[in-house]
PDB file of C-alpha atoms in Angstrom:
ATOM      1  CA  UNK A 274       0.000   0.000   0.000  1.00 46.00           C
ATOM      2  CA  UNK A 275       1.024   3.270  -0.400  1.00 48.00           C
ATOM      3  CA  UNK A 276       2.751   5.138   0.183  1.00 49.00           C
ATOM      4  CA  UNK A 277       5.733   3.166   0.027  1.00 50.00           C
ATOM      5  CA  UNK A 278       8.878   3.054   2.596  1.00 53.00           C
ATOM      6  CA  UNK A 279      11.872   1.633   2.657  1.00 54.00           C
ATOM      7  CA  UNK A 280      13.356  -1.173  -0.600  1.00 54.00           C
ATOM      8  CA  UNK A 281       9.631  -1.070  -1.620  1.00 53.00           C
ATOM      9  CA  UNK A 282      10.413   2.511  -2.552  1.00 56.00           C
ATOM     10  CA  UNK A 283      12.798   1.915  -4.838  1.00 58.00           C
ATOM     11  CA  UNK A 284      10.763   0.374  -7.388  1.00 56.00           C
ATOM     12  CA  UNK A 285       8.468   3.607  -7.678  1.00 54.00           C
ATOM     13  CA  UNK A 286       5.122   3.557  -8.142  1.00 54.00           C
ATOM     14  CA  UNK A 287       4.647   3.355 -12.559  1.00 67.00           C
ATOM     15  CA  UNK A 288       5.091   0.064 -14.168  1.00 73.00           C
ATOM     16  CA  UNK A 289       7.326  -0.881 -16.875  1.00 80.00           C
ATOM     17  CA  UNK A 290       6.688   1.479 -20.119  1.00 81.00           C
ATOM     18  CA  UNK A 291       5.609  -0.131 -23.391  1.00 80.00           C
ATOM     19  CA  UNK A 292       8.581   1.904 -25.113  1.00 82.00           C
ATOM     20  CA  UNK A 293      10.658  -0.363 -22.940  1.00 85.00           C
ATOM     21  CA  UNK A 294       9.163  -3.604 -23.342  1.00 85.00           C
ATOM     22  CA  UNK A 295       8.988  -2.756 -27.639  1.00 86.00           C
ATOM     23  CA  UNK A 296      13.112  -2.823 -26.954  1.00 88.00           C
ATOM     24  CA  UNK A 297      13.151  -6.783 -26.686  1.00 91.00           C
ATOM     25  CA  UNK A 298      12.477  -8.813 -29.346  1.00 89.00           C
ATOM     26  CA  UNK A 299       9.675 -11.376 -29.766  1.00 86.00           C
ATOM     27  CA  UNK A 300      12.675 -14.052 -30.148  1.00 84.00           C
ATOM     28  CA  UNK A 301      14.393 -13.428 -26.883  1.00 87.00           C
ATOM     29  CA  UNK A 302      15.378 -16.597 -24.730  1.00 87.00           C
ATOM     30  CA  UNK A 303      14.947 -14.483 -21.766  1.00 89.00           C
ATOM     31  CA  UNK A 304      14.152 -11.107 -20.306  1.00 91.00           C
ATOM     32  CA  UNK A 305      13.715  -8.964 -16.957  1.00 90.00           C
ATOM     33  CA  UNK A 306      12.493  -5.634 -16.740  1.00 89.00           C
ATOM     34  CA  UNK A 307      12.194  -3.378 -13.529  1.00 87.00           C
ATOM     35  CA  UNK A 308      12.305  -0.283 -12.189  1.00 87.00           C
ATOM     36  CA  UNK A 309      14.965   0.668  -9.812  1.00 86.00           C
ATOM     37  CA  UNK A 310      15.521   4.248  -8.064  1.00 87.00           C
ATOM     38  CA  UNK A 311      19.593   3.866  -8.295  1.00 88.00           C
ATOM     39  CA  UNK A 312      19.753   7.112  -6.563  1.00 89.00           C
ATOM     40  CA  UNK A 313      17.632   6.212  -3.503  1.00 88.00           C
ATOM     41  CA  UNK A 314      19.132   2.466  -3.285  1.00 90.00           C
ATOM     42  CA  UNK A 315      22.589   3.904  -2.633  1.00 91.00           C
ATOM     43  CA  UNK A 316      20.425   6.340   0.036  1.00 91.00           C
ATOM     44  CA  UNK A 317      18.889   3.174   1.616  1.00 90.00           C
ATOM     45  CA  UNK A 318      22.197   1.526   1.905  1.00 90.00           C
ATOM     46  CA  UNK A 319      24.298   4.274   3.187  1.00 90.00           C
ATOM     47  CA  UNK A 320      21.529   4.690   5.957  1.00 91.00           C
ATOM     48  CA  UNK A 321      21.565   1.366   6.777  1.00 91.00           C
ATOM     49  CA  UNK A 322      24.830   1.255   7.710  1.00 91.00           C
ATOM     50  CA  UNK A 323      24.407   4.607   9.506  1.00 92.00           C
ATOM     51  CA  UNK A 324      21.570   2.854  11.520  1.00 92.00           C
ATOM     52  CA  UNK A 325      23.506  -0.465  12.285  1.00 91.00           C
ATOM     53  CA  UNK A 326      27.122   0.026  12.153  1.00 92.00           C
ATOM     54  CA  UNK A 327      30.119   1.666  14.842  1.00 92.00           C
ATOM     55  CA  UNK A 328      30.251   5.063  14.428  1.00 92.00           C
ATOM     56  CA  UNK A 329      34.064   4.586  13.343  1.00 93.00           C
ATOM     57  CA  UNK A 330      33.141   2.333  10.621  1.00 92.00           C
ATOM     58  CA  UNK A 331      30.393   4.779   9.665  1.00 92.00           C
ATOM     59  CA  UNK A 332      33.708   7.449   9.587  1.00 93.00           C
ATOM     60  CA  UNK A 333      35.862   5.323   7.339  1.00 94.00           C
ATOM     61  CA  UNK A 334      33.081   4.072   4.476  1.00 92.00           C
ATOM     62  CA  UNK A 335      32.477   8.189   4.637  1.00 93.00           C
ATOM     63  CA  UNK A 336      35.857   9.203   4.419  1.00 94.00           C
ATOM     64  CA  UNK A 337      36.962   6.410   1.887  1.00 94.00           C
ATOM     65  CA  UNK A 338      34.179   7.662  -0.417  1.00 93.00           C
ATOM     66  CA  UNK A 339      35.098  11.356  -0.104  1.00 94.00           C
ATOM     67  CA  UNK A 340      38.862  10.017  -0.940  1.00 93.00           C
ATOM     68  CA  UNK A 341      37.222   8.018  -3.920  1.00 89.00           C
ATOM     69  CA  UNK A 342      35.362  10.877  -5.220  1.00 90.00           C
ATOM     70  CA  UNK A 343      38.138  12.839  -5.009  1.00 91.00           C
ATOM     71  CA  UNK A 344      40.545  10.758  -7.762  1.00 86.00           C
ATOM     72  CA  UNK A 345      36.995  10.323  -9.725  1.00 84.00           C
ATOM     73  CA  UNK A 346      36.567  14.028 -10.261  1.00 88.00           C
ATOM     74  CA  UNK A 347      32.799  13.463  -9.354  1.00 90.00           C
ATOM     75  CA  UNK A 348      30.119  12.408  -6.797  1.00 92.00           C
ATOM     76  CA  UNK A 349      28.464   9.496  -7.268  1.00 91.00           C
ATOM     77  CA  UNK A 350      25.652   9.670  -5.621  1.00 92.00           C
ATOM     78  CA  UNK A 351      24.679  13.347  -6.860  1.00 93.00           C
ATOM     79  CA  UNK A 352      26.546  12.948 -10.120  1.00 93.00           C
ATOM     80  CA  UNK A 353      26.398   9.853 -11.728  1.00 91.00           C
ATOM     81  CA  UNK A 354      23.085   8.108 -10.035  1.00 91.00           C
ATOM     82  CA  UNK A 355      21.179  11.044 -10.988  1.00 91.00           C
ATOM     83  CA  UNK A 356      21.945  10.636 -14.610  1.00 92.00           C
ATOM     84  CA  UNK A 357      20.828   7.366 -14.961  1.00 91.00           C
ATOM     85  CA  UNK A 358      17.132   7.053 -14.854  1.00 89.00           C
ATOM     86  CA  UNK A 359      14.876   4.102 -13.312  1.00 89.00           C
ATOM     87  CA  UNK A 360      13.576   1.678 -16.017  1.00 91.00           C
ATOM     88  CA  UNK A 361      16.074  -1.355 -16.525  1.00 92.00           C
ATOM     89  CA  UNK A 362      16.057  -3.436 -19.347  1.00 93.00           C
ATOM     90  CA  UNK A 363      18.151  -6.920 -20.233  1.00 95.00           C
ATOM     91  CA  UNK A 364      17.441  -9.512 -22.412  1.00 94.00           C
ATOM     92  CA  UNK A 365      19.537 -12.044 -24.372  1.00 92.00           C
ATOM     93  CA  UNK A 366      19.052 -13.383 -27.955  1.00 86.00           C
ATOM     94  CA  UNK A 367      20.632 -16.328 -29.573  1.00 82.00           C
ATOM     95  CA  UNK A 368      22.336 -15.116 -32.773  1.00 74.00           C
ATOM     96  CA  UNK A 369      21.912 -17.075 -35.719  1.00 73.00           C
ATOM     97  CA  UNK A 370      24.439 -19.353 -36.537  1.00 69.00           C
ATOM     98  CA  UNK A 371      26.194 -18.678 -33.147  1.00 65.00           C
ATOM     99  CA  UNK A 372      26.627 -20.206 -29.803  1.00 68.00           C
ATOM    100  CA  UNK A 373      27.181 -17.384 -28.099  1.00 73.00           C
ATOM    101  CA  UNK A 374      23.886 -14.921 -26.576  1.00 82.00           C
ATOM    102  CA  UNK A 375      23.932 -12.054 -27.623  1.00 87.00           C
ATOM    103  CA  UNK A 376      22.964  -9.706 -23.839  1.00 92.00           C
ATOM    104  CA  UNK A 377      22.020  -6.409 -23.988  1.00 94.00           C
ATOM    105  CA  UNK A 378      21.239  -3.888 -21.736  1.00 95.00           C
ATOM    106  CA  UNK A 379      18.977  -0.409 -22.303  1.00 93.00           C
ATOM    107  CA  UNK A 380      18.613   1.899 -18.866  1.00 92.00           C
ATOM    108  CA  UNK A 381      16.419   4.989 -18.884  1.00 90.00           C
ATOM    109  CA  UNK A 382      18.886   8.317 -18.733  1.00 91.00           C
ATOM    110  CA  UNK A 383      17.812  11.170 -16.981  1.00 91.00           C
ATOM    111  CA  UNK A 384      21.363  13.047 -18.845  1.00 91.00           C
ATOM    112  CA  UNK A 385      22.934  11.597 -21.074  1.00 89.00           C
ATOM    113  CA  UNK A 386      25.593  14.441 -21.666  1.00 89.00           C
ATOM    114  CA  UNK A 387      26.730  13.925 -18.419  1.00 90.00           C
ATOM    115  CA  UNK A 388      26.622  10.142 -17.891  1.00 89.00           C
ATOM    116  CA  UNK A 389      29.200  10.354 -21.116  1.00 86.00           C
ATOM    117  CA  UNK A 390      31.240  12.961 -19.640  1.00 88.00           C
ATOM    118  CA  UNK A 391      31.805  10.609 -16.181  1.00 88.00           C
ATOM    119  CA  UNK A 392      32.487   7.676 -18.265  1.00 84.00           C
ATOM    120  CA  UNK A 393      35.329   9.488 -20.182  1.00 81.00           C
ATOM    121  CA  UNK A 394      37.059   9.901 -17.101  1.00 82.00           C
ATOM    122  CA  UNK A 395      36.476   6.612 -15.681  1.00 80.00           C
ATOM    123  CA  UNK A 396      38.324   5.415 -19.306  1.00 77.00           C
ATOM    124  CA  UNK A 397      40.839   7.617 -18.897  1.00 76.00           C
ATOM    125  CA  UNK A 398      41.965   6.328 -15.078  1.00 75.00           C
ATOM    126  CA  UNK A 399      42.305   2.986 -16.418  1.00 71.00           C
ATOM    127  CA  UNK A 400      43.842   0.571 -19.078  1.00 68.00           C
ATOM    128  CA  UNK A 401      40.670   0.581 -20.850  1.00 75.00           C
ATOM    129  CA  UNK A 402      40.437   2.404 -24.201  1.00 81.00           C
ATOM    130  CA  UNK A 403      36.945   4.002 -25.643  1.00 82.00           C
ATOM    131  CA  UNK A 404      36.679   3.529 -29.371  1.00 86.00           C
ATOM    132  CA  UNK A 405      34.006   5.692 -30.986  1.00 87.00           C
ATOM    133  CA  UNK A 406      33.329   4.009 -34.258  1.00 88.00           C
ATOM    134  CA  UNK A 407      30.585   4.644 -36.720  1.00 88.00           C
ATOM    135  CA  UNK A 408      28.499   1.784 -37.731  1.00 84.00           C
ATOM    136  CA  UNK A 409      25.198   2.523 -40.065  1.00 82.00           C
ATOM    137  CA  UNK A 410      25.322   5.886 -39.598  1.00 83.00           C
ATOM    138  CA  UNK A 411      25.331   5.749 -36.262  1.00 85.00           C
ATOM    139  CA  UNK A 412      28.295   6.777 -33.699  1.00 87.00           C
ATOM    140  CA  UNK A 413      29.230   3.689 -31.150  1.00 92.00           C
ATOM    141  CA  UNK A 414      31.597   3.165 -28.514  1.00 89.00           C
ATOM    142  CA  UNK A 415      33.433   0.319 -27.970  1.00 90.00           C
ATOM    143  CA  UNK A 416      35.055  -0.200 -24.888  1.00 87.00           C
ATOM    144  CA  UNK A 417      38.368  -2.008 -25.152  1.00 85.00           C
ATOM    145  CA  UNK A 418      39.637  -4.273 -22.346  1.00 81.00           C
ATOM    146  CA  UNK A 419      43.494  -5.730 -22.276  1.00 81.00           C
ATOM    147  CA  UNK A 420      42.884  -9.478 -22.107  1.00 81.00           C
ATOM    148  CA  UNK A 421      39.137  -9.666 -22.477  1.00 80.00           C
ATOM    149  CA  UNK A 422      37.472 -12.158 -24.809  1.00 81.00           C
ATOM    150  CA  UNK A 423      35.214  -9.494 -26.224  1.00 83.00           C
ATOM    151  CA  UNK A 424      34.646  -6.085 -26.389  1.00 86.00           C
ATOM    152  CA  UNK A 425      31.531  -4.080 -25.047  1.00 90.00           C
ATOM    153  CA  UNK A 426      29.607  -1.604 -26.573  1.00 92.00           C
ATOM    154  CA  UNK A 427      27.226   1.029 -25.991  1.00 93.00           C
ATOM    155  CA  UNK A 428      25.505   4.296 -27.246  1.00 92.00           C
ATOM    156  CA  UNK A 429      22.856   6.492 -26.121  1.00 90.00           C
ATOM    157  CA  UNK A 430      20.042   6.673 -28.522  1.00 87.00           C
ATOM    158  CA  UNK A 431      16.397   8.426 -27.458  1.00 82.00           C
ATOM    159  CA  UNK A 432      16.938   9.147 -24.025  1.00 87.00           C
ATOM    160  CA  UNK A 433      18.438   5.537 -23.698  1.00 90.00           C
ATOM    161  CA  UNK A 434      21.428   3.787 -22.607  1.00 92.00           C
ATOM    162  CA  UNK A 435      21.868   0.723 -24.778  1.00 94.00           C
ATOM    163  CA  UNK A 436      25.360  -1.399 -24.336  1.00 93.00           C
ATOM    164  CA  UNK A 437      26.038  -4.731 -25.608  1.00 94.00           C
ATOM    165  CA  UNK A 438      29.036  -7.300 -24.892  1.00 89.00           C
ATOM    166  CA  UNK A 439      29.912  -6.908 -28.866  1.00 88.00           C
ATOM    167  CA  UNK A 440      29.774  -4.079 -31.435  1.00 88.00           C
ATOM    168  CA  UNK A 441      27.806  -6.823 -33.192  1.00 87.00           C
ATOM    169  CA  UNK A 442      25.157  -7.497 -30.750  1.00 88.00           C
ATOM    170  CA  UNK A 443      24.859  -3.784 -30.098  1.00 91.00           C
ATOM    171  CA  UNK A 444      24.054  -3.436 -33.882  1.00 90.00           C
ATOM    172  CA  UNK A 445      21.593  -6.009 -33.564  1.00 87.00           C
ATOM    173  CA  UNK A 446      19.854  -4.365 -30.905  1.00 89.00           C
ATOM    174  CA  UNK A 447      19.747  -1.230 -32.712  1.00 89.00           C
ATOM    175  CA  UNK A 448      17.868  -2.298 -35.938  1.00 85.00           C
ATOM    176  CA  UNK A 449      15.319  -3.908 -33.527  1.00 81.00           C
ATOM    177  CA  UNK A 450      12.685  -1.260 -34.771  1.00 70.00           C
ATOM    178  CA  UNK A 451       9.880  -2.745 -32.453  1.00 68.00           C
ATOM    179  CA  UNK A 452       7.825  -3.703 -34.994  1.00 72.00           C
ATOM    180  CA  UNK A 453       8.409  -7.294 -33.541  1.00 83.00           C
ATOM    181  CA  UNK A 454       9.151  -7.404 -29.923  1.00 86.00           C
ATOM    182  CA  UNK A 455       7.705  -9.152 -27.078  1.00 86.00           C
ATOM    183  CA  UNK A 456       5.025  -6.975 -27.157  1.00 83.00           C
ATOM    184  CA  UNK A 457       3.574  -9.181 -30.174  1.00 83.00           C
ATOM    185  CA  UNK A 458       4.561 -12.489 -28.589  1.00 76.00           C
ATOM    186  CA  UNK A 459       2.015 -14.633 -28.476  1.00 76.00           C
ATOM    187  CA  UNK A 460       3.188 -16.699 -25.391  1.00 74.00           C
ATOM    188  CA  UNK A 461       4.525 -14.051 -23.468  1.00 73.00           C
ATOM    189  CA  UNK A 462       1.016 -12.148 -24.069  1.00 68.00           C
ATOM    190  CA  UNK A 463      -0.996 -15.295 -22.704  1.00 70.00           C
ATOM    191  CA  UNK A 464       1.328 -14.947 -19.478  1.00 68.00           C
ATOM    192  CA  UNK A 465       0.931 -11.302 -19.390  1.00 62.00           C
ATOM    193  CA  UNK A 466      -2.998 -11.045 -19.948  1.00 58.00           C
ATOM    194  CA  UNK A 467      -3.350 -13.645 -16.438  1.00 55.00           C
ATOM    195  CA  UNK A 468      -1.120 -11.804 -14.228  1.00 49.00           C
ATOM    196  CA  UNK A 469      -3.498  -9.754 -12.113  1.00 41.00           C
ATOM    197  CA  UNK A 470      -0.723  -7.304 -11.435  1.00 38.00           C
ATOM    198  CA  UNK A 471      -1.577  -5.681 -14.895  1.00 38.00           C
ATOM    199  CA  UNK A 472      -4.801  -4.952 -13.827  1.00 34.00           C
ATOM    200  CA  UNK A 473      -3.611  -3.267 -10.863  1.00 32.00           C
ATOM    201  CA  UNK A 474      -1.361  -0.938 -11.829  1.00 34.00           C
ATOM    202  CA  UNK A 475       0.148   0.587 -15.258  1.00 35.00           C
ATOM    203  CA  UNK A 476       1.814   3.361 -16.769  1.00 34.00           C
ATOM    204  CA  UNK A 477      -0.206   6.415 -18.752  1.00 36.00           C
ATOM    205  CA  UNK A 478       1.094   5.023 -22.065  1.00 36.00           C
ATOM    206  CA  UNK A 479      -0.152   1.516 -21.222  1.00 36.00           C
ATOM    207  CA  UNK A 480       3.125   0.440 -19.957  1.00 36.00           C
ATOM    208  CA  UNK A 481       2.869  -3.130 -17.689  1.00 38.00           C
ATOM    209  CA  UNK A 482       4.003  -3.355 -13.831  1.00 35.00           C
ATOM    210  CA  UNK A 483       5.327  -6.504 -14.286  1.00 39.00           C
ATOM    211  CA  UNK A 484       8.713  -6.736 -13.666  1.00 39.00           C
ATOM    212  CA  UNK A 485      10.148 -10.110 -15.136  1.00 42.00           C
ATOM    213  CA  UNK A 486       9.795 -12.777 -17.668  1.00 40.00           C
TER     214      UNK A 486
END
């Protein structure tokens, strides 16, 4: 019941938007959608420690994340959190002819100027290299790790985050227009239509409250 308290909380009060459900395709082996205040989860936590722990453990996670911050060149918390919105999206696909899934990823972004800005600093502390690369028209990034097996990629696209563990799969995910997601599956709408959580609760645009599949 409302209103909600506590990790209830964090999973707001809207259900999952049709727009985000349209990103996975009818074909997927598997999906899971939710929403997830990032912003007010890293709230909860920190106060839950407050609550429970010493006082001069409460000091050190404080002052190791002011020292953290400090080499980052940004807060976390009111910096990167609040650029990422709070509709989460995976799903994974088996590509044809391959053995491998294809997994991607799409979260909501409240900024996505200034998610990219934080992540070009995070590249730049490490021995990871960001590739931008232009594929259809489209600008990517491909994230470059010594010694990895593959190489992720991402890109921002209508208010969207939308990464991928290969330039490939990221295509893949981006010529998804939609047209055929789950939306139109058959099986997953025979699920859908019996869960009385639909009925409950939804978004203005139609959008479900369920929250996996």
């Amino acid at each position: 019941p409302a209103p909600r308290t506590g990790l209830m909380d964090l999973c707001g009060s809207q259900g999952i938007s049709r727009a985000a459900l349209a990103s996975v395709p009818s074909d997927a082996a598997w999906f899971t959608a939710s929403r997830l205040d990032l912003g007010a989860a890293w709230d909860v936590v920190f106060k839950t420690v407050e609550n429970f722990a010493p006082p001069e453990q409460v000091q050190q996670l404080h002052g190791g994340l002011a020292m953290a911050e400090g080499m980052l060149g940004f807060s976390i918390r009111e910096e990167l959190l609040e650029a990422l919105g709070d509709e989460i999206v995976v799903y994974a696909e088996l590509p044809r002819g391959g053995l491998i899934p294809n997994v991607v990823a799409t979260v909501a972004m409240d900024d996505g100027d200034e998610f990219e800005m934080i992540l070009d600093r995070l590249m730049m502390m490490g021995e990871v290299e960001l590739r931008a690369i232009e594929v259809e028209g489209r600008m990517l990034n491909m994230i470059q790790i010594p010694d990895a097996p593959f190489a992720p990629a991402y890109t921002i696209e209508d208010d969207r985050l939308v990464m991928a563990l290969t330039v490939a799969g990221l295509k893949g995910a981006l010529r998804h227009d939609g047209q055929s997601s789950v939306l139109n599956n058959s099986d997953f709408a025979a699920t859908f239509d019996g869960l009385p959580v639909k009925r409950a609760a939804g978004t203005e645009n139609g959008g479900a409250s369920r929250r996996e599949a």
